[in-house]
Amino acid sequence: MTEEIVVVPGDGIGPEVVPAAIRVLDAVGDFEFVEADAGDRVKEETGEALPAETYDLAASADATLFGAAGETAADVILPLRRAVDSFVNVRPAKAYPGVDALRPETDLVFLRENTEGVYAGHEDRLTDDVSTLTRVVTESASRRLAEYACEFVQSRDEAASAAAEETTDGRDAFTVAHKANVMRETDGRFRDAVLSVAAERGVEANEVLMDAFATRVCLDPTQFGVVVCPNLAGDVLSDLAAGLVGGLGLLPSANVGPERALFEPVHGTAPDIAGEGVANPSATILSAAMLLDYLGRNDAAASVRDAVESVLADGPRTPDLGGDATTTDVTEAVVDRLDG
């Protein structure tokens, strides 16, 4: 069966890096691509950043590949995540050979709750002096994330065993990062729910205060592997980890729901280089590799990741990595390594 992938290039460098990912996907499989609009330009033209047609396409497709949105980012990505009922944001932060990284030993995956917390949208301006924000944490959403985390680490262990590799170096299967010592009712509920599910599933898990994690991960990122976080903490801590591996420009992500998922690079629109043809497509191609994994095409996903890592190590490289290659140069180099 040919899977349908909705493609939303968006703004900035999105229309440059998303076609690169499609070129790679075409090289490893047979897909039906359906392009849709969203972002700043669309709002200027139509008055809405995310047309209902785009939302509906994402809600019905097998998967969605998104580029970036500018000023309208919150009006685009948050509804698109709702369209696929995304309850977890999967964000790897890995240092690659050939890339100047502050901590080249970093290899982390953040599993971030994606529906609630302070991002639930319950804000009020009560007076000229007072504004409030209501934080929402539910047992059900916390347990759903924990179930995903358990399945995620168990599948990684199985894959490592099949490859006769050791991936955890004695670490617990995952770490819960929270601030339950202060936010006792909300983060306390989150922590208790996640650790309870881990215990029920027989998965080794520990906990760390999120501020302590921020220090410890900078000093020694090898202490951690998979990190499970509430929404805001996952957003902030995964960006912190990006600084350890060379920045946001190489980081992919997935927004996973029960039946569908949305994949996007973390880097944003990069307006300073948009239209110049020199944007690094690696993060979007790596997001496409996550898409392949999601669709069960694990061998193809592994091949794409290997090809990207080979190009990052040996070149060609775009200017952000010290080279002078174009987006097309890097894309074709990845495809050549797939063919090889």
CSV table of C-alpha atoms in Angstrom, one decimal:
chain,number,residue,atom,x,y,z
A,1,MET,CA,0.0,0.0,0.0
A,2,THR,CA,1.3,3.5,-0.9
A,3,GLU,CA,1.2,5.8,2.2
A,4,GLU,CA,-0.1,9.3,1.8
A,5,ILE,CA,2.2,12.0,3.2
A,6,VAL,CA,1.0,15.6,3.5
A,7,VAL,CA,3.8,18.1,2.9
A,8,VAL,CA,3.6,21.6,4.4
A,9,PRO,CA,6.7,23.5,3.4
A,10,GLY,CA,5.7,26.7,5.2
A,11,ASP,CA,7.9,29.8,5.4
A,12,GLY,CA,11.6,30.8,5.3
A,13,ILE,CA,13.8,27.9,4.4
A,14,GLY,CA,10.9,25.4,4.7
A,15,PRO,CA,10.3,25.4,0.9
A,16,GLU,CA,14.0,24.6,0.4
A,17,VAL,CA,14.6,21.9,2.9
A,18,VAL,CA,11.3,20.0,2.6
A,19,PRO,CA,11.8,19.2,-1.1
A,20,ALA,CA,15.2,17.8,-0.1
A,21,ALA,CA,13.5,15.4,2.3
A,22,ILE,CA,11.0,14.4,-0.4
A,23,ARG,CA,13.9,13.7,-2.7
A,24,VAL,CA,15.4,11.4,-0.2
A,25,LEU,CA,12.0,9.7,0.6
A,26,ASP,CA,11.5,9.1,-3.1
A,27,ALA,CA,14.9,7.4,-3.2
A,28,VAL,CA,13.9,4.8,-0.6
A,29,GLY,CA,10.2,4.2,-1.1
A,30,ASP,CA,7.0,4.8,-3.0
A,31,PHE,CA,4.8,7.5,-1.4
A,32,GLU,CA,2.0,9.7,-2.4
A,33,PHE,CA,2.8,13.3,-1.6
A,34,VAL,CA,0.1,15.9,-1.1
A,35,GLU,CA,1.3,19.5,-0.7
A,36,ALA,CA,-0.6,21.9,1.5
A,37,ASP,CA,-0.2,25.5,2.6
A,38,ALA,CA,0.3,27.2,5.9
A,39,GLY,CA,2.3,30.0,7.5
A,40,ASP,CA,2.9,33.8,7.2
A,41,ARG,CA,2.5,34.0,3.4
A,42,VAL,CA,-0.8,32.1,3.5
A,43,LYS,CA,-2.1,34.4,6.2
A,44,GLU,CA,-1.2,37.5,4.1
A,45,GLU,CA,-3.0,36.0,1.1
A,46,THR,CA,-6.1,34.4,2.8
A,47,GLY,CA,-6.3,35.9,6.3
A,48,GLU,CA,-5.7,32.6,8.0
A,49,ALA,CA,-2.3,30.9,8.8
A,50,LEU,CA,-3.7,27.4,8.7
A,51,PRO,CA,-6.4,26.8,6.2
A,52,ALA,CA,-9.1,24.3,7.2
A,53,GLU,CA,-8.1,22.2,4.1
A,54,THR,CA,-4.5,21.8,5.4
A,55,TYR,CA,-5.8,20.8,8.9
A,56,ASP,CA,-8.1,18.2,7.4
A,57,LEU,CA,-5.4,16.8,5.2
A,58,ALA,CA,-3.1,16.3,8.2
A,59,ALA,CA,-5.9,14.8,10.2
A,60,SER,CA,-6.5,12.1,7.6
A,61,ALA,CA,-3.0,11.4,6.1
A,62,ASP,CA,-0.7,8.6,7.2
A,63,ALA,CA,1.9,11.2,8.2
A,64,THR,CA,2.7,14.9,7.7
A,65,LEU,CA,6.1,16.5,7.0
A,66,PHE,CA,6.2,20.2,8.0
A,67,GLY,CA,8.9,22.7,7.3
A,68,ALA,CA,8.6,25.9,9.4
A,69,ALA,CA,6.4,28.9,10.1
A,70,GLY,CA,7.4,32.4,10.9
A,71,GLU,CA,5.4,34.9,13.0
A,72,THR,CA,2.4,32.6,12.7
A,73,ALA,CA,4.2,29.5,14.1
A,74,ALA,CA,1.9,29.1,17.1
A,75,ASP,CA,-1.1,29.4,14.8
A,76,VAL,CA,0.2,26.7,12.6
A,77,ILE,CA,2.1,24.1,14.6
A,78,LEU,CA,-0.1,23.8,17.6
A,79,PRO,CA,-3.3,23.1,15.6
A,80,LEU,CA,-1.4,20.7,13.3
A,81,ARG,CA,-0.3,18.8,16.4
A,82,ARG,CA,-4.0,18.7,17.5
A,83,ALA,CA,-4.9,17.5,14.0
A,84,VAL,CA,-2.8,14.3,14.6
A,85,ASP,CA,-3.8,14.2,18.3
A,86,SER,CA,-0.1,14.3,19.1
A,87,PHE,CA,0.4,13.5,22.8
A,88,VAL,CA,4.2,13.2,22.7
A,89,ASN,CA,6.9,15.2,21.1
A,90,VAL,CA,10.0,13.0,20.3
A,91,ARG,CA,13.1,15.1,20.0
A,92,PRO,CA,16.6,13.5,19.7
A,93,ALA,CA,19.7,15.5,20.5
A,94,LYS,CA,22.7,13.7,19.1
A,95,ALA,CA,26.2,14.9,18.3
A,96,TYR,CA,27.5,13.8,14.9
A,97,PRO,CA,31.0,13.2,13.6
A,98,GLY,CA,32.3,16.2,11.6
A,99,VAL,CA,30.1,18.7,13.5
A,100,ASP,CA,31.7,21.0,16.0
A,101,ALA,CA,29.8,20.1,19.2
A,102,LEU,CA,30.4,21.3,22.8
A,103,ARG,CA,29.7,17.8,24.1
A,104,PRO,CA,30.4,15.3,21.2
A,105,GLU,CA,29.4,12.4,23.5
A,106,THR,CA,25.8,13.6,23.7
A,107,ASP,CA,23.1,11.2,22.6
A,108,LEU,CA,19.8,12.0,24.2
A,109,VAL,CA,16.1,11.6,23.3
A,110,PHE,CA,13.5,13.8,24.9
A,111,LEU,CA,9.9,12.5,25.2
A,112,ARG,CA,7.9,15.6,25.9
A,113,GLU,CA,4.2,15.7,26.9
A,114,ASN,CA,2.6,17.6,24.1
A,115,THR,CA,-1.0,18.5,25.0
A,116,GLU,CA,-1.2,20.3,28.4
A,117,GLY,CA,0.9,22.0,31.1
A,118,VAL,CA,1.3,25.7,30.7
A,119,TYR,CA,0.9,25.3,27.0
A,120,ALA,CA,-2.8,24.4,27.4
A,121,GLY,CA,-3.7,28.0,26.6
A,122,HIS,CA,-5.5,29.1,29.8
A,123,GLU,CA,-4.2,32.6,30.2
A,124,ASP,CA,-6.1,35.7,31.5
A,125,ARG,CA,-5.4,39.4,32.0
A,126,LEU,CA,-7.4,40.1,35.2
A,127,THR,CA,-6.4,43.7,35.7
A,128,ASP,CA,-3.9,46.3,34.4
A,129,ASP,CA,-1.5,44.8,37.0
A,130,VAL,CA,-2.3,41.1,37.1
A,131,SER,CA,-2.2,38.3,34.5
A,132,THR,CA,-2.6,34.6,35.3
A,133,LEU,CA,-1.7,31.3,33.6
A,134,THR,CA,-3.4,28.0,34.6
A,135,ARG,CA,-1.3,24.9,34.4
A,136,VAL,CA,-3.1,21.7,33.5
A,137,VAL,CA,-1.8,18.2,34.3
A,138,THR,CA,-4.0,15.2,34.1
A,139,GLU,CA,-3.4,11.6,35.2
A,140,SER,CA,-4.6,10.3,31.8
A,141,ALA,CA,-2.2,12.3,29.7
A,142,SER,CA,0.7,11.6,32.0
A,143,ARG,CA,0.1,7.9,31.9
A,144,ARG,CA,-0.3,7.9,28.1
A,145,LEU,CA,3.1,9.5,27.8
A,146,ALA,CA,4.6,7.0,30.2
A,147,GLU,CA,3.1,4.1,28.3
A,148,TYR,CA,4.7,5.5,25.1
A,149,ALA,CA,8.1,6.0,27.0
A,150,CYS,CA,8.0,2.4,28.2
A,151,GLU,CA,7.3,1.0,24.7
A,152,PHE,CA,10.0,3.4,23.2
A,153,VAL,CA,12.8,2.2,25.5
A,154,GLN,CA,11.8,-1.4,25.2
A,155,SER,CA,11.8,-1.3,21.4
A,156,ARG,CA,15.3,0.4,21.5
A,157,ASP,CA,16.5,-2.4,23.8
A,158,GLU,CA,15.2,-5.0,21.4
A,159,ALA,CA,16.8,-3.3,18.4
A,160,ALA,CA,20.1,-3.1,20.3
A,161,SER,CA,19.9,-6.7,21.3
A,162,ALA,CA,19.3,-7.7,17.7
A,163,ALA,CA,22.3,-5.8,16.6
A,164,ALA,CA,24.4,-7.1,19.6
A,165,GLU,CA,24.9,-3.6,20.8
A,166,GLU,CA,24.6,-2.0,24.2
A,167,THR,CA,22.9,1.4,24.2
A,168,THR,CA,22.3,2.4,27.8
A,169,ASP,CA,25.8,1.9,29.4
A,170,GLY,CA,24.1,0.9,32.7
A,171,ARG,CA,21.8,3.9,32.8
A,172,ASP,CA,18.1,3.5,33.7
A,173,ALA,CA,15.8,3.0,30.8
A,174,PHE,CA,14.5,6.6,31.2
A,175,THR,CA,14.7,9.6,33.5
A,176,VAL,CA,11.8,11.7,34.5
A,177,ALA,CA,12.7,15.4,34.7
A,178,HIS,CA,10.3,17.5,36.8
A,179,LYS,CA,9.9,20.2,39.4
A,180,ALA,CA,7.7,18.4,41.9
A,181,ASN,CA,9.4,19.9,44.9
A,182,VAL,CA,7.8,23.2,44.1
A,183,MET,CA,4.8,22.3,41.8
A,184,ARG,CA,3.7,19.6,44.1
A,185,GLU,CA,0.2,19.0,42.7
A,186,THR,CA,0.9,19.3,39.0
A,187,ASP,CA,4.5,18.1,38.5
A,188,GLY,CA,3.9,15.8,41.5
A,189,ARG,CA,1.0,14.1,39.7
A,190,PHE,CA,3.0,13.9,36.5
A,191,ARG,CA,6.0,12.3,38.2
A,192,ASP,CA,3.9,9.9,40.2
A,193,ALA,CA,1.9,8.8,37.2
A,194,VAL,CA,5.0,8.2,35.0
A,195,LEU,CA,7.0,6.3,37.6
A,196,SER,CA,3.9,4.2,38.5
A,197,VAL,CA,3.5,3.1,34.9
A,198,ALA,CA,7.2,2.3,34.6
A,199,ALA,CA,6.9,0.1,37.7
A,200,GLU,CA,3.8,-1.6,36.3
A,201,ARG,CA,5.6,-2.3,33.1
A,202,GLY,CA,8.9,-3.4,34.8
A,203,VAL,CA,10.9,-0.6,33.2
A,204,GLU,CA,13.7,0.9,35.2
A,205,ALA,CA,13.2,4.6,35.7
A,206,ASN,CA,14.6,7.4,37.9
A,207,GLU,CA,13.8,11.0,38.5
A,208,VAL,CA,15.7,14.3,38.6
A,209,LEU,CA,14.7,17.9,39.3
A,210,MET,CA,14.7,19.8,36.0
A,211,ASP,CA,17.0,22.5,37.2
A,212,ALA,CA,19.5,19.9,38.5
A,213,PHE,CA,19.2,18.1,35.1
A,214,ALA,CA,20.1,21.4,33.3
A,215,THR,CA,23.4,21.4,35.2
A,216,ARG,CA,24.2,17.8,35.2
A,217,VAL,CA,23.5,17.3,31.4
A,218,CYS,CA,26.0,20.0,30.6
A,219,LEU,CA,28.7,18.5,32.8
A,220,ASP,CA,28.2,14.9,31.7
A,221,PRO,CA,25.5,14.2,29.1
A,222,THR,CA,26.3,10.5,29.2
A,223,GLN,CA,24.4,10.3,32.5
A,224,PHE,CA,21.2,10.4,30.6
A,225,GLY,CA,19.6,8.6,27.6
A,226,VAL,CA,15.8,8.9,27.3
A,227,VAL,CA,14.3,11.9,29.2
A,228,VAL,CA,10.6,12.1,29.9
A,229,CYS,CA,9.3,15.7,30.6
A,230,PRO,CA,6.2,17.8,31.1
A,231,ASN,CA,5.5,20.1,28.2
A,232,LEU,CA,7.4,23.3,29.1
A,233,ALA,CA,10.3,21.4,30.6
A,234,GLY,CA,10.7,19.3,27.5
A,235,ASP,CA,10.7,22.4,25.3
A,236,VAL,CA,13.4,24.2,27.3
A,237,LEU,CA,15.6,21.2,28.2
A,238,SER,CA,15.7,19.8,24.7
A,239,ASP,CA,16.8,23.2,23.4
A,240,LEU,CA,19.5,23.3,26.1
A,241,ALA,CA,20.7,19.9,24.8
A,242,ALA,CA,20.8,21.3,21.3
A,243,GLY,CA,23.5,23.7,22.5
A,244,LEU,CA,25.6,20.7,23.4
A,245,VAL,CA,25.5,19.1,20.0
A,246,GLY,CA,26.1,22.2,17.8
A,247,GLY,CA,22.7,24.0,17.8
A,248,LEU,CA,19.2,23.5,16.6
A,249,GLY,CA,20.1,23.2,12.9
A,250,LEU,CA,20.6,19.4,13.0
A,251,LEU,CA,17.7,18.3,15.2
A,252,PRO,CA,14.7,16.5,13.9
A,253,SER,CA,11.5,15.9,15.8
A,254,ALA,CA,8.2,13.9,15.7
A,255,ASN,CA,4.8,14.7,17.1
A,256,VAL,CA,3.1,11.3,17.6
A,257,GLY,CA,-0.5,10.6,18.1
A,258,PRO,CA,-2.4,7.3,18.4
A,259,GLU,CA,-3.0,6.9,14.6
A,260,ARG,CA,-1.0,9.7,12.9
A,261,ALA,CA,2.1,11.8,13.3
A,262,LEU,CA,3.7,15.0,12.2
A,263,PHE,CA,7.4,15.4,11.6
A,264,GLU,CA,9.4,18.7,11.6
A,265,PRO,CA,12.9,20.0,11.9
A,266,VAL,CA,13.5,22.1,15.0
A,267,HIS,CA,15.4,24.9,13.4
A,268,GLY,CA,12.6,27.2,12.3
A,269,THR,CA,12.5,29.5,9.3
A,270,ALA,CA,16.1,30.9,9.3
A,271,PRO,CA,15.0,34.1,7.6
A,272,ASP,CA,18.6,35.3,7.2
A,273,ILE,CA,19.4,32.7,4.6
A,274,ALA,CA,16.0,32.0,3.2
A,275,GLY,CA,16.0,31.9,-0.6
A,276,GLU,CA,19.8,31.6,-0.9
A,277,GLY,CA,19.8,27.9,-1.5
A,278,VAL,CA,22.3,27.2,1.2
A,279,ALA,CA,20.1,25.9,4.0
A,280,ASN,CA,21.2,22.7,5.7
A,281,PRO,CA,18.6,20.0,4.9
A,282,SER,CA,19.9,17.5,7.4
A,283,ALA,CA,17.4,18.1,10.1
A,284,THR,CA,14.5,17.8,7.7
A,285,ILE,CA,16.0,14.6,6.2
A,286,LEU,CA,16.5,13.2,9.7
A,287,SER,CA,12.8,14.1,10.4
A,288,ALA,CA,11.9,12.1,7.3
A,289,ALA,CA,13.9,9.2,8.7
A,290,MET,CA,11.8,9.4,11.9
A,291,LEU,CA,8.7,9.4,9.6
A,292,LEU,CA,10.0,6.2,7.9
A,293,ASP,CA,10.4,4.5,11.3
A,294,TYR,CA,6.9,5.6,12.2
A,295,LEU,CA,5.6,3.9,9.1
A,296,GLY,CA,7.5,0.7,9.9
A,297,ARG,CA,10.1,1.2,7.2
A,298,ASN,CA,12.9,0.7,9.7
A,299,ASP,CA,15.6,-0.5,7.3
A,300,ALA,CA,15.0,2.6,5.0
A,301,ALA,CA,15.1,4.9,8.1
A,302,ALA,CA,18.4,3.4,9.2
A,303,SER,CA,19.9,3.8,5.7
A,304,VAL,CA,18.8,7.5,5.6
A,305,ARG,CA,20.4,8.2,9.0
A,306,ASP,CA,23.6,6.4,7.9
A,307,ALA,CA,23.7,8.5,4.7
A,308,VAL,CA,23.2,11.8,6.6
A,309,GLU,CA,25.8,10.9,9.1
A,310,SER,CA,28.3,10.0,6.4
A,311,VAL,CA,27.7,13.3,4.6
A,312,LEU,CA,28.0,15.3,7.9
A,313,ALA,CA,31.3,13.5,8.6
A,314,ASP,CA,32.9,13.7,5.1
A,315,GLY,CA,31.1,16.5,3.4
A,316,PRO,CA,29.9,18.3,1.4
A,317,ARG,CA,28.8,20.8,4.1
A,318,THR,CA,26.6,23.9,3.9
A,319,PRO,CA,28.0,27.2,5.3
A,320,ASP,CA,26.5,26.7,8.7
A,321,LEU,CA,29.0,23.8,9.1
A,322,GLY,CA,31.9,25.7,7.6
A,323,GLY,CA,31.5,24.6,4.0
A,324,ASP,CA,30.3,26.2,0.8
A,325,ALA,CA,27.9,23.5,-0.5
A,326,THR,CA,24.3,24.3,-1.5
A,327,THR,CA,21.1,22.6,-0.2
A,328,THR,CA,21.0,20.6,-3.4
A,329,ASP,CA,24.6,19.5,-3.1
A,330,VAL,CA,24.1,18.0,0.3
A,331,THR,CA,20.8,16.4,-0.7
A,332,GLU,CA,22.3,14.7,-3.7
A,333,ALA,CA,25.3,13.6,-1.6
A,334,VAL,CA,22.8,11.9,0.8
A,335,VAL,CA,21.0,10.2,-2.1
A,336,ASP,CA,24.3,9.1,-3.7
A,337,ARG,CA,25.2,7.4,-0.5
A,338,LEU,CA,21.8,5.7,-0.4
A,339,ASP,CA,22.4,4.4,-3.9
A,340,GLY,CA,25.9,3.2,-2.9
